[in-house]
Short mmCIF file of C-alpha atoms and ligand atoms in Angstrom, two decimals:
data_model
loop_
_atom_site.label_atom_id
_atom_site.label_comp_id
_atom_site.label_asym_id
_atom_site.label_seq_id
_atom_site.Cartn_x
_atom_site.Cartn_y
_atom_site.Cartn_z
CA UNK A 286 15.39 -16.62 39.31
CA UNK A 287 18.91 -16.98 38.27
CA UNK A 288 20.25 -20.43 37.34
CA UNK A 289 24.14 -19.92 36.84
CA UNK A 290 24.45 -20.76 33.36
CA UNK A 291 24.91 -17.88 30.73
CA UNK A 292 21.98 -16.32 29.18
CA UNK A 293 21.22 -17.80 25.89
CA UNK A 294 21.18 -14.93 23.20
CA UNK A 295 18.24 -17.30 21.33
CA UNK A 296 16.33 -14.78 18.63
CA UNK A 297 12.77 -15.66 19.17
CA UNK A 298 11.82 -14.96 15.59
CA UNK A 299 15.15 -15.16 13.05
CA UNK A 300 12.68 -14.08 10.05
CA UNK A 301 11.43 -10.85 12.12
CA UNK A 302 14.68 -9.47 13.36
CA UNK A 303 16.31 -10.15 9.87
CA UNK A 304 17.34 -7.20 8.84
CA UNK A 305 16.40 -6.08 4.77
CA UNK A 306 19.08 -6.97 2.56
CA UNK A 307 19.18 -5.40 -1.24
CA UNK A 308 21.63 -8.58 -2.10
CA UNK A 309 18.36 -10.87 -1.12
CA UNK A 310 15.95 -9.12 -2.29
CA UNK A 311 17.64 -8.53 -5.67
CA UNK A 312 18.26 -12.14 -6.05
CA UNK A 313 16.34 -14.05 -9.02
CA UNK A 314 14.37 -10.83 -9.00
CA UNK A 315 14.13 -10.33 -12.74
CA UNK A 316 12.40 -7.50 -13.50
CA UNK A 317 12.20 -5.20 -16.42
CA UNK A 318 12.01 -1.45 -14.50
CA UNK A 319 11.40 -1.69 -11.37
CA UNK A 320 13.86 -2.80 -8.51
CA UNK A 321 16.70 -2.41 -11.02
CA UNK A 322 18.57 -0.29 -8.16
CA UNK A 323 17.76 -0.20 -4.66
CA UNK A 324 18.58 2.39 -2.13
CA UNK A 325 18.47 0.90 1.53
CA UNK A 326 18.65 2.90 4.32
CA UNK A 327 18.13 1.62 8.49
CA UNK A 328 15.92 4.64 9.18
CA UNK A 329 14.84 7.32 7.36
CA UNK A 330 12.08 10.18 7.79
CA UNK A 331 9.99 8.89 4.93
CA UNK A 332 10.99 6.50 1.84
CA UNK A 333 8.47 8.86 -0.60
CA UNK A 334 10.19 11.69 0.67
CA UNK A 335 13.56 10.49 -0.42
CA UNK A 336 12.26 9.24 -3.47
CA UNK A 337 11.05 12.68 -4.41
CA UNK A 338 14.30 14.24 -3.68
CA UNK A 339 16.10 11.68 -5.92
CA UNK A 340 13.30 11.75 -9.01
CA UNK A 341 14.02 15.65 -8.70
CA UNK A 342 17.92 14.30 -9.77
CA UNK A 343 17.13 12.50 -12.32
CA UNK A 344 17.07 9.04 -10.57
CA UNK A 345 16.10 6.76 -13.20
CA UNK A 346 12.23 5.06 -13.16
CA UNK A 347 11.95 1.91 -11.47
CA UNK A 348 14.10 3.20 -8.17
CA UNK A 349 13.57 1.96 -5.21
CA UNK A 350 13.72 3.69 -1.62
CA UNK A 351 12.97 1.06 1.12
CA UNK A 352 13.72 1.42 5.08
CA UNK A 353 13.50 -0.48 7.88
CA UNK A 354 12.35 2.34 9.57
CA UNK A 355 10.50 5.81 9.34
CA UNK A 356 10.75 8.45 11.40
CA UNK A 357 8.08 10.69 9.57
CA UNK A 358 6.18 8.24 7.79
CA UNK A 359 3.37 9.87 5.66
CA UNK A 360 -0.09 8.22 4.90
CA UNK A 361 -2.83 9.56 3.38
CA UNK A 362 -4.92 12.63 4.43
CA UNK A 363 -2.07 14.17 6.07
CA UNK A 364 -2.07 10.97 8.49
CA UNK A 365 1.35 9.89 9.68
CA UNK A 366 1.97 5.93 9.25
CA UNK A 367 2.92 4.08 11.95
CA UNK A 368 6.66 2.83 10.98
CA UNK A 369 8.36 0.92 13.95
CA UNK A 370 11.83 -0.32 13.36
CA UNK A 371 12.55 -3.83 11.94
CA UNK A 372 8.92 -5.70 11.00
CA UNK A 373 7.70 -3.83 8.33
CA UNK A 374 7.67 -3.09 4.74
CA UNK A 375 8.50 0.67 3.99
CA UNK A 376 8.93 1.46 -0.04
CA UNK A 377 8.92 3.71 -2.38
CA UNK A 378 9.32 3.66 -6.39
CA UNK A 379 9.73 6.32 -8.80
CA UNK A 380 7.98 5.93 -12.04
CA UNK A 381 7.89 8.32 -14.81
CA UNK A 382 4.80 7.02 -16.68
CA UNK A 383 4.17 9.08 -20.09
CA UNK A 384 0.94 9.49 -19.43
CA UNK A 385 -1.66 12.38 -19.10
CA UNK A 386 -2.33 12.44 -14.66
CA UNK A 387 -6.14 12.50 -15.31
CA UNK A 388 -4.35 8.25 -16.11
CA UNK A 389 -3.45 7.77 -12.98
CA UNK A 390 -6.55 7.17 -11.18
CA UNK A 391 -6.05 3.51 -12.64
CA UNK A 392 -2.64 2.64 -11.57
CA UNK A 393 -3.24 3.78 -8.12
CA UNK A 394 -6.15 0.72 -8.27
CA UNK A 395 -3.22 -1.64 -10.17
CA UNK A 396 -0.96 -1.36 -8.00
CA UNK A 397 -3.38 -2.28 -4.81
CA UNK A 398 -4.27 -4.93 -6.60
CA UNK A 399 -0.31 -5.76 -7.10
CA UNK A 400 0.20 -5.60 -3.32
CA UNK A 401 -2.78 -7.83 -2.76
CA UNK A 402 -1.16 -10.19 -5.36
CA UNK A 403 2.11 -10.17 -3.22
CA UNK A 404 0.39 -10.99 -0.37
CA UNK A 405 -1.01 -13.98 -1.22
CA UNK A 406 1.49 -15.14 -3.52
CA UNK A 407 3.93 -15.02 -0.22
CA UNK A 408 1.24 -15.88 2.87
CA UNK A 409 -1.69 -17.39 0.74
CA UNK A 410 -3.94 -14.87 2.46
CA UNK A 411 -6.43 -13.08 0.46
CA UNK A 412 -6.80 -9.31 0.93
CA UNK A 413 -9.58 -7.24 0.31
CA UNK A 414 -9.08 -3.89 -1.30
CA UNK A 415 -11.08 -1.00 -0.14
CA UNK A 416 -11.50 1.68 -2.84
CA UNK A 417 -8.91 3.14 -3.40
CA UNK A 418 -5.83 1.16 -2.15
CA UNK A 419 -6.26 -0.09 0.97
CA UNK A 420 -5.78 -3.65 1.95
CA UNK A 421 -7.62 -5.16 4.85
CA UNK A 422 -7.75 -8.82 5.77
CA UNK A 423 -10.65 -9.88 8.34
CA UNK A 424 -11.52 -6.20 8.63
CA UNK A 425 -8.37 -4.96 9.61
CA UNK A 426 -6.11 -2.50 7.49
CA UNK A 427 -2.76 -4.41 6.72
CA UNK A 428 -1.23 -2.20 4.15
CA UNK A 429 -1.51 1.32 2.58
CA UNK A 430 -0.48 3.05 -0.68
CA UNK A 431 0.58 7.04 -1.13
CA UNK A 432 1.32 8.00 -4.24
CA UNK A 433 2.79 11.85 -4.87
CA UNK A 434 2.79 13.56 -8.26
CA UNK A 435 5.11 16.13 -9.71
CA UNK A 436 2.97 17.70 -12.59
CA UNK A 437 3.93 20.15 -14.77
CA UNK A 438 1.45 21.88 -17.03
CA UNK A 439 -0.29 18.88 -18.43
CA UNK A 440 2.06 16.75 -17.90
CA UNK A 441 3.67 14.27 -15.19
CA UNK A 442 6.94 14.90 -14.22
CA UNK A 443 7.76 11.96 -12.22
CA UNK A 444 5.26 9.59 -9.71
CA UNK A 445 6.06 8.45 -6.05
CA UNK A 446 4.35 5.36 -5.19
CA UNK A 447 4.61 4.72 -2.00
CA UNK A 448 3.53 1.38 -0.35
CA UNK A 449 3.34 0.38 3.53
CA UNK A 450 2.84 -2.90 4.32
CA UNK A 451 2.41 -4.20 8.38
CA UNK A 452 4.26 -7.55 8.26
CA UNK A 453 5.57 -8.58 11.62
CA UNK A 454 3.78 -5.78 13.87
CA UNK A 455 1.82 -7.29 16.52
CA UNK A 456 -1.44 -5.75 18.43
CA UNK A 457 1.04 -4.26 21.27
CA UNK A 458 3.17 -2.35 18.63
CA UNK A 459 0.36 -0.05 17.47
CA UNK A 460 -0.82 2.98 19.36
CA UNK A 461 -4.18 2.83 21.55
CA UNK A 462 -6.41 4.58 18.77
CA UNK A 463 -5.43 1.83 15.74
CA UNK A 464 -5.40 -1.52 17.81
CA UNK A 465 -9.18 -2.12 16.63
CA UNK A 466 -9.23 -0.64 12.95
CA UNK A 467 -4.90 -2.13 11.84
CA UNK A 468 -3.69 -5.34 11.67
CA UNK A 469 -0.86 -7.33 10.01
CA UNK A 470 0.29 -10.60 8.16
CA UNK A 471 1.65 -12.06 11.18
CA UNK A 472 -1.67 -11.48 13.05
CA UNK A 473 -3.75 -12.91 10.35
CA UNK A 474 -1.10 -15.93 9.67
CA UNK A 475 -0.18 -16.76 13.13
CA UNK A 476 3.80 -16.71 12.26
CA UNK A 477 6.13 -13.80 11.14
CA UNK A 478 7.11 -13.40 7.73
CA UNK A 479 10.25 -13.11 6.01
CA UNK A 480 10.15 -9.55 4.63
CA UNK A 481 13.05 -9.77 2.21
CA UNK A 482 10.90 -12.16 0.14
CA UNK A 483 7.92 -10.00 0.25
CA UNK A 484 9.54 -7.19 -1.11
CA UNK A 485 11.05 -9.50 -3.83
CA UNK A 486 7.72 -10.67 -4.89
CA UNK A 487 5.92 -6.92 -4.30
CA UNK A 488 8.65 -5.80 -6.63
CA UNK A 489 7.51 -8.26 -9.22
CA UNK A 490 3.74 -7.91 -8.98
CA UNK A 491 4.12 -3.98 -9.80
CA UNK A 492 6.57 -4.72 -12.23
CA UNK A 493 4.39 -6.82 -14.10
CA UNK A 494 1.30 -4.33 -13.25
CA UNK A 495 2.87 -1.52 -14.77
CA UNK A 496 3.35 -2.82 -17.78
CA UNK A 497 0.34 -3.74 -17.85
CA UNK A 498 -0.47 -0.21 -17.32
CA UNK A 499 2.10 1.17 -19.61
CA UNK A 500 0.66 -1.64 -22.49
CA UNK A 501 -3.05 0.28 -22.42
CA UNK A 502 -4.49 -2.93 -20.55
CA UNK A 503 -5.61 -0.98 -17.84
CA UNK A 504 -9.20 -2.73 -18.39
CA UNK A 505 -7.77 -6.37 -17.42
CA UNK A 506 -6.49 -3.98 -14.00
CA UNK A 507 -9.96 -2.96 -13.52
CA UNK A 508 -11.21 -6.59 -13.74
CA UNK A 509 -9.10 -8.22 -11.60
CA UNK A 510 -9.20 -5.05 -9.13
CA UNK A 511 -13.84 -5.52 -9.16
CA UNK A 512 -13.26 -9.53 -8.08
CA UNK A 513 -10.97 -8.55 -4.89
CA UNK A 514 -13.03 -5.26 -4.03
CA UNK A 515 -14.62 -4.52 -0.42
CA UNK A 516 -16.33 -1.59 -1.66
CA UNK A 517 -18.78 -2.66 -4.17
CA UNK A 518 -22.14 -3.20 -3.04
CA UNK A 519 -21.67 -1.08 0.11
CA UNK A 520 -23.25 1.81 1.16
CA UNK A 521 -20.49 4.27 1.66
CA UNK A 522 -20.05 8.05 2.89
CA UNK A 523 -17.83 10.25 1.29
CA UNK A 524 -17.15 13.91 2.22
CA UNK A 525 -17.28 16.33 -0.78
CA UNK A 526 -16.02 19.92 0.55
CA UNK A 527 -18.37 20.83 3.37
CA UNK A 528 -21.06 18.94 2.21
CA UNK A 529 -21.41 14.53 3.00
CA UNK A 530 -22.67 12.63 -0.52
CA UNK A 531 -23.75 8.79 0.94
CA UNK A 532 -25.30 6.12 -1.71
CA UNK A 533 -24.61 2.39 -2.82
CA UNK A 534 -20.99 1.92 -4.62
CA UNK A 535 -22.47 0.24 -7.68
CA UNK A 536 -18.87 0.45 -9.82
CA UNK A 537 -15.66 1.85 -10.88
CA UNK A 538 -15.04 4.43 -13.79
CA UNK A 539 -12.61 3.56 -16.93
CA UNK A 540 -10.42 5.58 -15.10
CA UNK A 541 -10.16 4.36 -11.36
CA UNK A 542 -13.13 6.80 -10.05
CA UNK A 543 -15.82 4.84 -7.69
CA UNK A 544 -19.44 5.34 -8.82
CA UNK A 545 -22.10 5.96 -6.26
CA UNK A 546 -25.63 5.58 -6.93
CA UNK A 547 -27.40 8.46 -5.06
CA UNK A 548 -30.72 7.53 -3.10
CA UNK A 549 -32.82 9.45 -5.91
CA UNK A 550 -31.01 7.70 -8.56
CA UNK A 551 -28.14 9.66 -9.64
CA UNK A 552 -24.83 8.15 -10.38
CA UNK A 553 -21.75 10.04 -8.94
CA UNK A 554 -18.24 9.62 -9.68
CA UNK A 555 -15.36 10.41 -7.19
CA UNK A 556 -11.93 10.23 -7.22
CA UNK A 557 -8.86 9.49 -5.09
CA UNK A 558 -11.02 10.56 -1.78
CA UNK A 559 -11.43 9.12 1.93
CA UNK A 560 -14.84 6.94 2.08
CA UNK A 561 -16.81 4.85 4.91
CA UNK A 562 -18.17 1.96 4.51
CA UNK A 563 -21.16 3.09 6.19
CA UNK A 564 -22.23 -0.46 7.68
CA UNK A 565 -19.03 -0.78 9.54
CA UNK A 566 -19.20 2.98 10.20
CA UNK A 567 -22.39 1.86 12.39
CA UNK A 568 -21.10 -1.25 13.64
CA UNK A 569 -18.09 0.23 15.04
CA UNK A 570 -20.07 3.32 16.91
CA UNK A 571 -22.27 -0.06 18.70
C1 LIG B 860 -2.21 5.26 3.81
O1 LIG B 860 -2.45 6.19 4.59
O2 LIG B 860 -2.98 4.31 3.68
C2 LIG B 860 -0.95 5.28 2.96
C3 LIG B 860 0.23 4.84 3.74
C4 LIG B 860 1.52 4.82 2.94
C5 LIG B 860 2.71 4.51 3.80
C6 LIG B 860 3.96 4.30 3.00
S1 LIG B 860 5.27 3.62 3.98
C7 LIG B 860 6.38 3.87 2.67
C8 LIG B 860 6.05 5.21 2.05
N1 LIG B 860 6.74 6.27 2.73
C9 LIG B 860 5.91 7.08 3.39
O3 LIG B 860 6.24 8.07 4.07
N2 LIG B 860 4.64 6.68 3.20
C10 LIG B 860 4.57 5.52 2.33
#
């Protein structure tokens, strides 16, 4: 039906379609390392790509890659990550942390826990984390860290961490195969979400959990990490070479490892792998 009049160019959703803006999200951002300088780009293959590239010049710690868009956007496993144009958080920071890697293991949990921090901070929702850094609200998988590691001999060379956050993405934006297991903050929320101010706050949060880190506080990490866990208490699968090792996740090590309590007792540590919880595991195949 056509009425005469001119088409109204009316945005549907101002805070979606807003484009990032380094200006914003610098603004009253205050930090000590990270965020100090920004590097925006409209679409790139992969922020942690590019923010390998730049650590390998000598960009300083606390740089920041962010996107609006990914063309090649890497998740864990070898998975790509789902990175449509203009709803989404895409990041990347460069930290040099003088620290030994077997360290890491820890900061990998602190800075889930720093994303989950943004989160509600900004929306109020609570997310849970799943061991090791992903965070799921109402069983759905909102966001996603990868961090990459340049090591040399004993020692780290310069850190990646990459975080992916689904903001504005509804049900219709994600392929067939991840409509049932990813969600986003709009979903859960019920309105879009203005992603400048995210990033602000996300900025903050890992600012503020890295030196945390840096201090040798790790343990208060931990803590905090245990009290927003999904893991704990489940009975999870994990794949160990060709073999499957399945028990009760009873706790984390001093370094970020889970533990896993073995059917004939034994206690297990593993580190930086892919588990299931195996109750949703069996749910799911229903
Ligand atoms: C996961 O599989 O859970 C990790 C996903 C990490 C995705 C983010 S998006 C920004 C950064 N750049 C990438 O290519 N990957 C990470």
């Amino acid at each position: 039906m056509t009425t005469g009049k001119k088409a109204q160019s009316r945005d549907p959703n101002p805070e979606e379609s807003r484009r990032l803006d380094t200006a914003v999200i610098q603004r009253g951002l205050r930090t000590d390392m990270i965020g100090r300088s920004i590097h925006y780009f409209p679409e790139i293959e992969s922020t942690n790509a590019e923010a390998a590239s730049m650590a390998r010049g000598a960009s300083p710690e606390g740089t920041v890659v962010i996107a609006d868009a990914q063309t090649r956007g890497r998740g864990r496993m070898g998975r790509e990550w789902v990175s449509p144009p203009d709803r989404n958080l895409y990041l990347s920071v460069i930290l040099r942390p003088d620290r030994h890697p077997d360290h890491l293991g820890i900061w990998t949990l602190g800075a889930a826990l720093a994303t989950a921090r943004a989160v509600r901070l900004e929306t109020g929702l609570d997310a849970g984390l799943k061991w090791p850094n992903d965070l799921r609200i109402q069983g759905k998988k909102i966001a996603g860290l990868l961090i990459e590691t340049a090591i040399q001999g004993p020692r780290l060379t310069y850190l990646v961490l990459g975080i992916g956050i689904n903001v504005n993405m509804m049900p219709r934006d994600f392929p067939e195969p991840l409509r049932t297991e990813a969600g986003s903050l709009a979903g859960a929320l019920g309105r879009t979400i203005d992603r400048n101010a995210l990033c602000r706050t996300l900025l903050r949060e890992l600012d503020d959990a890295y030196k945390t880190f840096l201090g040798g506080h790790s343990g208060d990490l931990l803590k905090a990490y245990r009290l927003q866990s999904e893991t704990l208490g489940e009975r999870v699968r994990v794949q160990l070479g060709r073999k499957f090792l399945e028990g009760d996740a009873v706790d984390f090590s001093d370094n970020g490892g889970l533990i896993v309590k073995t059917d004939d007792g034994a206690l297990q540590t593993i580190s930086a792998d892919e588990i299931i919880h195996v109750r949703e595991d069996r749910a799911a195949r229903r």
